Coordinates of C-alpha atoms in Angstrom, one line a residue:
M1 CA -0.2 0.1 -0.2
K2 CA 1.8 3.8 -1.1
A3 CA 0.9 6.8 1.0
S4 CA 0.5 9.1 -0.5
R5 CA 2.5 12.5 -1.0
S6 CA 1.3 16.2 -1.5
T7 CA 3.8 18.4 -3.1
V8 CA 3.9 22.1 -1.2
R9 CA 4.8 24.4 -4.3
T10 CA 6.2 28.0 -3.1
S11 CA 6.6 31.6 -4.8
E12 CA 7.2 35.0 -4.3
A13 CA 4.8 36.3 -6.9
G14 CA 2.8 38.8 -4.6
F15 CA 6.5 39.3 -2.2
S16 CA 6.6 42.6 -3.3
A17 CA 3.0 43.7 -3.7
L18 CA 3.2 43.1 0.7
V19 CA 6.7 45.5 0.7
I20 CA 4.9 48.1 -1.8
A21 CA 2.1 47.9 0.7
M22 CA 4.0 48.2 4.0
V23 CA 6.9 50.9 2.6
L24 CA 3.4 52.8 1.8
V25 CA 1.8 52.6 5.3
L26 CA 5.4 53.6 7.2
V27 CA 5.2 56.6 4.9
L28 CA 1.4 57.4 5.5
S29 CA 2.6 57.0 9.6
L30 CA 5.2 59.7 9.0
M31 CA 3.3 61.4 6.9
T32 CA 0.6 61.6 9.7
V33 CA 3.5 62.4 12.7
G34 CA 4.8 64.9 10.8
F35 CA 1.1 66.8 9.9
A36 CA 0.8 66.5 14.1
Q37 CA 3.6 67.4 14.9
L38 CA 3.0 71.4 13.3
M39 CA 0.0 70.9 14.2
R40 CA 1.1 70.7 17.6
R41 CA 3.6 73.4 16.8
E42 CA 1.3 76.2 15.9
Q43 CA -0.9 75.3 18.1
R44 CA 2.2 76.5 20.4
S45 CA 3.3 79.0 18.4
A46 CA -0.5 80.6 18.1
L47 CA -0.2 80.0 22.1
D48 CA 3.0 81.4 22.5
K49 CA 1.8 84.4 20.9
Q50 CA -1.0 85.1 23.2
L51 CA 0.6 84.2 25.9
S52 CA 3.0 86.7 24.9
K53 CA 0.7 89.4 23.9
Q54 CA -0.6 88.9 27.3
A55 CA 2.4 89.1 29.9
Y56 CA 3.6 92.6 27.8
Y57 CA 0.5 94.0 29.3
A58 CA 1.1 92.4 31.5
A59 CA 4.2 94.5 32.0
E60 CA 2.7 97.0 31.0
T61 CA 0.6 97.9 34.0
G62 CA 3.4 97.5 36.4
L63 CA 4.7 100.8 34.1
N64 CA 1.1 102.4 35.3
D65 CA 1.3 101.5 38.7
A66 CA 4.6 102.7 39.3
S67 CA 3.5 105.9 37.5
K68 CA 0.9 106.3 39.4
A69 CA 3.1 106.4 42.7
I70 CA 5.6 108.4 41.9
N71 CA 3.3 111.1 40.2
A72 CA 1.5 110.2 44.0
G73 CA 4.4 111.1 44.9
Y74 CA 6.7 107.6 46.1
A75 CA 10.2 109.1 45.6
L76 CA 12.5 106.2 47.6
A77 CA 13.7 102.8 45.3
K78 CA 12.1 99.5 45.8
D79 CA 14.5 97.2 44.7
T80 CA 12.5 93.7 45.6
C81 CA 11.0 92.0 42.8
E82 CA 6.9 91.6 45.5
P83 CA 5.1 93.6 46.1
F84 CA 4.7 96.1 49.2
S85 CA 2.8 94.3 51.9
Q86 CA 0.0 96.6 53.5
D87 CA 2.1 96.0 56.8
F88 CA 5.2 96.2 55.1
I89 CA 4.4 99.5 55.0
D90 CA 3.7 100.5 57.5
R91 CA 6.3 99.5 59.6
Q92 CA 8.4 101.6 57.1
T93 CA 6.0 103.8 58.5
A94 CA 7.5 103.3 61.8
A95 CA 11.1 102.9 61.1
S96 CA 11.9 105.1 58.1
G97 CA 9.3 108.1 58.7
W98 CA 7.3 107.3 55.9
D99 CA 5.1 110.5 56.1
A100 CA 1.1 110.1 55.0
T101 CA 2.4 110.8 51.5
Q102 CA 5.2 108.4 50.9
K103 CA 2.0 105.5 52.4
Q104 CA -0.7 106.7 50.2
A105 CA 1.8 106.5 47.0
A106 CA 3.2 103.3 48.6
G107 CA -0.5 101.9 48.5
F108 CA -0.3 101.1 44.4
L109 CA 2.3 98.8 44.6
T110 CA 0.7 96.5 47.0
N111 CA -0.9 94.3 44.0
N112 CA 0.2 92.6 40.8
Q113 CA -2.6 90.5 39.9
I114 CA -4.4 91.9 36.6
S115 CA -7.6 90.3 38.0
D116 CA -9.4 87.5 39.5
N117 CA -9.8 85.9 36.6
T118 CA -6.4 85.9 34.6
A119 CA -3.4 84.1 35.2
S120 CA -1.7 86.9 34.7
S121 CA 0.2 89.1 36.3
Y122 CA 3.6 91.3 36.9
T123 CA 6.1 89.4 38.4
C124 CA 8.7 91.7 38.6
L125 CA 8.6 95.3 39.2
T126 CA 12.0 97.6 40.5
I127 CA 12.1 101.3 40.7
D128 CA 15.2 103.0 39.9
P129 CA 15.1 107.3 41.4
A130 CA 18.5 107.7 40.3
P131 CA 19.8 106.0 38.0
K132 CA 23.3 105.8 36.1
S133 CA 23.2 107.8 33.6
L134 CA 20.4 109.8 31.5
E135 CA 18.6 108.6 28.5
Y136 CA 16.9 111.4 26.1
G137 CA 15.1 109.6 22.7
S138 CA 14.3 112.8 20.9
I139 CA 15.9 116.7 21.9
D140 CA 14.1 118.4 18.9
T141 CA 14.8 121.1 17.9
E142 CA 12.1 123.1 17.9
Q143 CA 12.3 123.2 21.4
S144 CA 14.7 123.0 24.7
K145 CA 15.2 120.3 27.3
A146 CA 16.2 121.1 30.9
V147 CA 17.1 118.4 32.9
R148 CA 18.1 118.9 36.2
I149 CA 21.0 117.0 37.4
L150 CA 21.6 116.4 40.9
G151 CA 25.3 114.6 41.8
V152 CA 25.0 111.2 44.2
D153 CA 26.9 108.6 45.7
A154 CA 26.6 105.5 43.7
A155 CA 26.5 102.2 46.2
A156 CA 24.3 105.4 48.7
P157 CA 21.9 107.2 46.1
T158 CA 20.1 109.7 48.9
T159 CA 24.5 111.3 49.7
Q160 CA 25.0 113.8 47.2
K161 CA 28.5 114.5 46.4
L162 CA 30.0 116.8 44.0
I163 CA 30.4 116.4 40.1
A164 CA 33.6 117.2 38.6
T165 CA 33.0 115.6 35.1
L166 CA 30.0 115.5 33.0
V167 CA 29.3 113.6 30.4
I168 CA 27.4 113.7 27.5
S169 CA 27.0 112.0 24.4
W170 CA 24.8 112.1 21.7
N171 CA 24.2 110.7 18.0
D172 CA 21.2 111.1 15.4
S173 CA 18.0 109.5 16.6
A174 CA 18.5 106.4 14.3
G175 CA 21.6 106.7 15.2
S176 CA 22.5 105.8 11.4
A177 CA 23.9 109.4 10.2
P178 CA 27.4 110.5 9.2
F179 CA 29.4 112.8 10.8
V180 CA 31.0 115.2 9.3
T181 CA 34.3 115.7 7.3
G182 CA 37.2 117.1 6.4
A183 CA 38.9 120.7 7.8
G184 CA 36.9 123.1 10.3
T185 CA 33.4 123.1 12.4
P186 CA 31.6 124.9 9.5
F187 CA 28.0 125.5 9.5
K188 CA 26.3 125.3 7.0
P189 CA 22.4 126.1 6.1
A190 CA 20.4 123.7 6.5
S191 CA 19.2 122.4 3.2
Q192 CA 23.1 121.7 3.1
W193 CA 24.0 119.8 6.3
S194 CA 24.2 116.6 4.5
R195 CA 26.7 114.4 2.6
T196 CA 26.4 112.9 -0.6
S197 CA 27.4 109.2 -1.4
G198 CA 27.3 108.1 -5.2
S199 CA 23.5 108.8 -5.8
V200 CA 22.9 108.2 -2.2
T201 CA 22.4 111.9 -0.3
E202 CA 22.4 111.6 4.0
A203 CA 21.8 114.3 6.7
L204 CA 25.0 114.0 9.3
A205 CA 24.2 114.1 12.7
P206 CA 23.1 117.0 14.4
V207 CA 24.7 119.8 17.2
L208 CA 24.5 119.8 20.2
R209 CA 23.7 123.5 22.4
I210 CA 24.0 123.3 25.5
G211 CA 24.3 125.2 28.7
L212 CA 25.2 124.4 31.8
T213 CA 24.2 126.1 35.1
P214 CA 25.8 125.5 39.4
L215 CA 22.3 125.5 41.2
A216 CA 23.3 126.6 44.2
S217 CA 20.9 127.3 47.6
G218 CA 19.8 130.5 48.3
F219 CA 19.4 133.7 46.6
V220 CA 21.1 134.1 43.0
D221 CA 21.3 137.1 41.1
R222 CA 20.9 137.6 36.6
N223 CA 24.4 138.3 36.4
S224 CA 26.0 135.3 38.5
F225 CA 24.1 132.9 35.8
I226 CA 25.0 134.5 33.1
S227 CA 28.7 134.4 35.0
S228 CA 29.1 131.1 35.9
T229 CA 27.0 129.4 33.0
Y230 CA 29.0 127.3 30.4
S231 CA 27.5 127.2 26.9
A232 CA 29.3 125.7 23.8
F233 CA 28.1 123.6 20.5
L234 CA 29.2 120.1 20.4
Y235 CA 30.4 119.2 16.8
P236 CA 29.5 115.7 15.9
K237 CA 33.6 115.6 13.5
G238 CA 34.3 112.4 12.4
S239 CA 37.3 110.4 14.3
T240 CA 39.0 106.9 12.9
T241 CA 39.3 106.2 16.4
A242 CA 36.8 104.7 18.2
T243 CA 36.1 105.7 22.4
S244 CA 34.0 104.3 25.4
A245 CA 37.0 105.1 28.5
L246 CA 36.5 108.2 30.0
A247 CA 39.9 109.8 30.2
N248 CA 39.6 108.8 26.7
Y249 CA 36.7 110.8 25.7
P250 CA 37.5 115.1 23.5
S251 CA 37.5 117.4 26.9
S252 CA 35.7 120.6 27.2
S253 CA 36.9 122.8 31.0
Y254 CA 34.0 124.5 32.5
G255 CA 35.8 127.5 32.6
Q256 CA 37.0 127.7 28.8
Y257 CA 33.6 128.7 27.6
K258 CA 32.1 130.4 30.8
G259 CA 30.5 133.4 31.4
I260 CA 29.4 136.7 28.6
N261 CA 32.7 137.0 27.3
D262 CA 33.2 133.5 26.4
S263 CA 30.9 131.8 25.4
G264 CA 29.8 129.8 22.3
G265 CA 32.9 127.6 22.3
I266 CA 32.9 124.9 19.6
V267 CA 33.8 121.6 21.2
E268 CA 34.3 118.2 18.7
G269 CA 32.9 115.7 19.8
Q270 CA 34.8 113.0 17.9
C271 CA 32.1 111.2 16.3
N272 CA 32.6 106.8 15.6
S273 CA 29.9 104.5 15.1
A274 CA 31.3 101.8 17.2
S275 CA 32.1 104.6 20.3
K276 CA 30.2 104.4 23.5
P277 CA 28.0 105.7 25.1
R278 CA 26.6 106.7 21.7
H279 CA 28.9 107.6 18.0
C280 CA 30.0 111.3 19.5
N281 CA 30.8 112.2 23.3
V282 CA 32.5 115.1 25.5
K283 CA 33.1 115.5 29.1
I284 CA 32.8 118.5 30.5
T285 CA 35.6 118.8 33.4
G286 CA 36.2 121.8 36.2
L287 CA 33.1 120.8 37.8
N288 CA 32.6 121.2 41.1
S289 CA 28.8 121.5 42.3
T290 CA 26.6 118.8 43.3
F291 CA 23.4 120.1 41.6
Y292 CA 22.8 122.0 38.1
L293 CA 21.2 123.1 35.6
L294 CA 21.4 121.5 31.7
N295 CA 20.1 122.6 28.8
M296 CA 20.6 121.1 25.9
R297 CA 18.3 122.0 22.0
S298 CA 19.5 120.5 19.2
I299 CA 20.8 121.5 15.9
Y300 CA 19.5 120.0 11.5
G301 CA 17.5 117.1 13.8
K302 CA 17.1 115.5 15.7
A303 CA 19.0 113.9 18.4
A304 CA 19.6 111.1 21.4
V305 CA 21.4 111.6 24.1
T306 CA 22.8 110.1 27.1
I307 CA 24.3 111.8 30.6
T308 CA 26.2 109.9 32.7
A309 CA 28.2 112.1 35.7
Y310 CA 31.4 111.6 37.3
D311 CA 33.4 112.7 40.4
S312 CA 36.7 113.8 41.3
D313 CA 38.0 110.2 41.1
G314 CA 36.8 109.1 38.8
N315 CA 33.5 107.3 39.9
L316 CA 30.4 106.7 38.4
L317 CA 28.3 108.9 40.0
R318 CA 23.4 108.5 39.8
I319 CA 21.7 111.0 38.7
K320 CA 19.4 112.2 41.1
D321 CA 16.0 114.0 40.7
A322 CA 15.5 114.1 36.4
Q323 CA 14.2 110.8 35.6
T324 CA 13.2 107.3 37.0
V325 CA 14.3 104.0 35.7
V326 CA 11.3 101.4 36.3
D327 CA 11.4 97.8 35.7
S328 CA 8.8 95.5 35.1
T329 CA 8.5 91.5 33.9
G330 CA 5.4 90.4 32.9
K331 CA 4.1 86.7 33.2
S332 CA 1.4 84.4 31.7
Q333 CA 1.4 80.6 32.4
D334 CA 4.4 80.3 31.2
V335 CA 5.3 83.5 29.5
L336 CA 7.7 86.1 30.8
R337 CA 7.9 89.4 29.1
R338 CA 10.2 92.0 30.0
V339 CA 10.1 96.3 29.4
Q340 CA 11.7 98.9 31.4
A341 CA 11.0 102.4 31.1
R342 CA 12.4 106.4 32.3
I343 CA 9.7 108.2 33.7
P344 CA 10.2 112.0 34.5
A345 CA 11.5 112.5 38.0
Q346 CA 9.2 115.7 37.6
N347 CA 6.6 116.9 35.9
G348 CA 7.4 118.3 32.1
Y349 CA 6.8 121.8 31.2
D350 CA 7.8 123.7 27.6
H351 CA 10.1 126.5 28.7
P352 CA 10.3 128.8 25.0
D353 CA 13.4 130.0 24.6
F354 CA 11.7 133.4 23.8
S355 CA 8.9 135.2 25.1
L356 CA 7.8 136.6 21.1
E357 CA 9.0 135.2 17.9
T358 CA 7.7 136.6 14.1
T359 CA 8.7 136.3 10.8
G360 CA 8.3 140.3 9.9
N361 CA 9.3 143.3 11.4
L362 CA 9.8 144.0 15.0
C363 CA 8.7 146.9 16.6
K364 CA 9.3 146.9 20.4
Q365 CA 8.4 149.7 22.5
L366 CA 10.2 150.8 25.9
Q367 CA 8.1 152.9 28.5
L368 CA 10.1 154.3 31.5
A369 CA 7.2 155.0 34.3
P370 CA 6.3 157.5 34.7
N371 CA 8.4 159.5 32.1
S372 CA 11.5 158.3 29.8
A373 CA 15.0 159.4 31.0
D374 CA 14.6 162.6 28.8
G375 CA 12.0 163.6 31.0
T376 CA 9.3 163.1 28.0
N377 CA 6.7 160.6 27.2
A378 CA 7.0 157.3 25.7
S379 CA 3.6 157.6 24.4
D380 CA 4.8 161.2 22.5
I381 CA 6.7 159.2 20.5
S382 CA 5.3 159.0 17.1
Q383 CA 7.2 155.8 15.7
C384 CA 6.7 154.1 19.6
N385 CA 2.5 154.7 19.3
P386 CA 1.0 152.1 18.7
A387 CA -2.2 154.1 17.3
V388 CA -0.2 156.0 14.5
N389 CA 2.1 152.6 13.5

């Protein structure tokens, strides 16, 4: 009896199709995972942008609270991030002698939460009423800027110190204008205050007119103001050498252009785009007072200005009662935004450089009471009688 044997035939005809199907499944899976990853990234990016805006607005809220406190009379430093507690305010009032104004103003700094319905807050808010430099982003050509400069010790901002050197640094408000080259320090018409390179014409960096007057305590008469005021034009003369150290800045002595007979000198700034803190820098030496009034006005274009003060040993001083630096960090979930602003320490008012301006003729009438020097009545002089002219 014979046993039957079955024959199994093998074939690889469908293997390639199986491999192709597996590869397609793998590719589709990778594409799905990739698209899902892209969607998650886009969602996270959109969320981060939204949270970034919320954090920025939270930081702005911190600036607004600090501004309210400063305008209400808060004039002290705040070097801790956390908001004031009422217990802290009460202890400071008892220990440091905070008056009612300081206590009330500090009330604006007791809450860092935006609202009860949001997780946004400003997590750190500091206030510096005596910064190491003064910053002005745009000194105008049409209006002078008057700045109070009170020198105080860098380590103890409540202690006044004599200012020996004042550094004034400037460039155009955009920080890109070229400088004056060539011989001399010409003051050209405004239409010619430019440099042409090929087909490109660029306005030159501005000239800065300054007046520096020491403010002594007590009564000061007009003649004392005139004789003690330093007046000069800071000129944007280009230099091939960059300067960033006090010892290397171009210098002008306080007595060099002081008083009615010597005022109005020209001081070159040795400008270089790599110089610090700004492209053009001039130091005024020979100072010997704690308190000065600096008057600035830009010529030809708007200027950005940085002001720093040093004592007789070359140590950097803080400047009080001019600007308050407020630093605020906002947070929304895990996103942080930091904002810094400078708030004028006092309300700013426009101080006109002159009482009358005209583009035509001007008849000035002077009257002496009761009569003029020669005994005649000023109203009898026809040239100065408004009814006649």
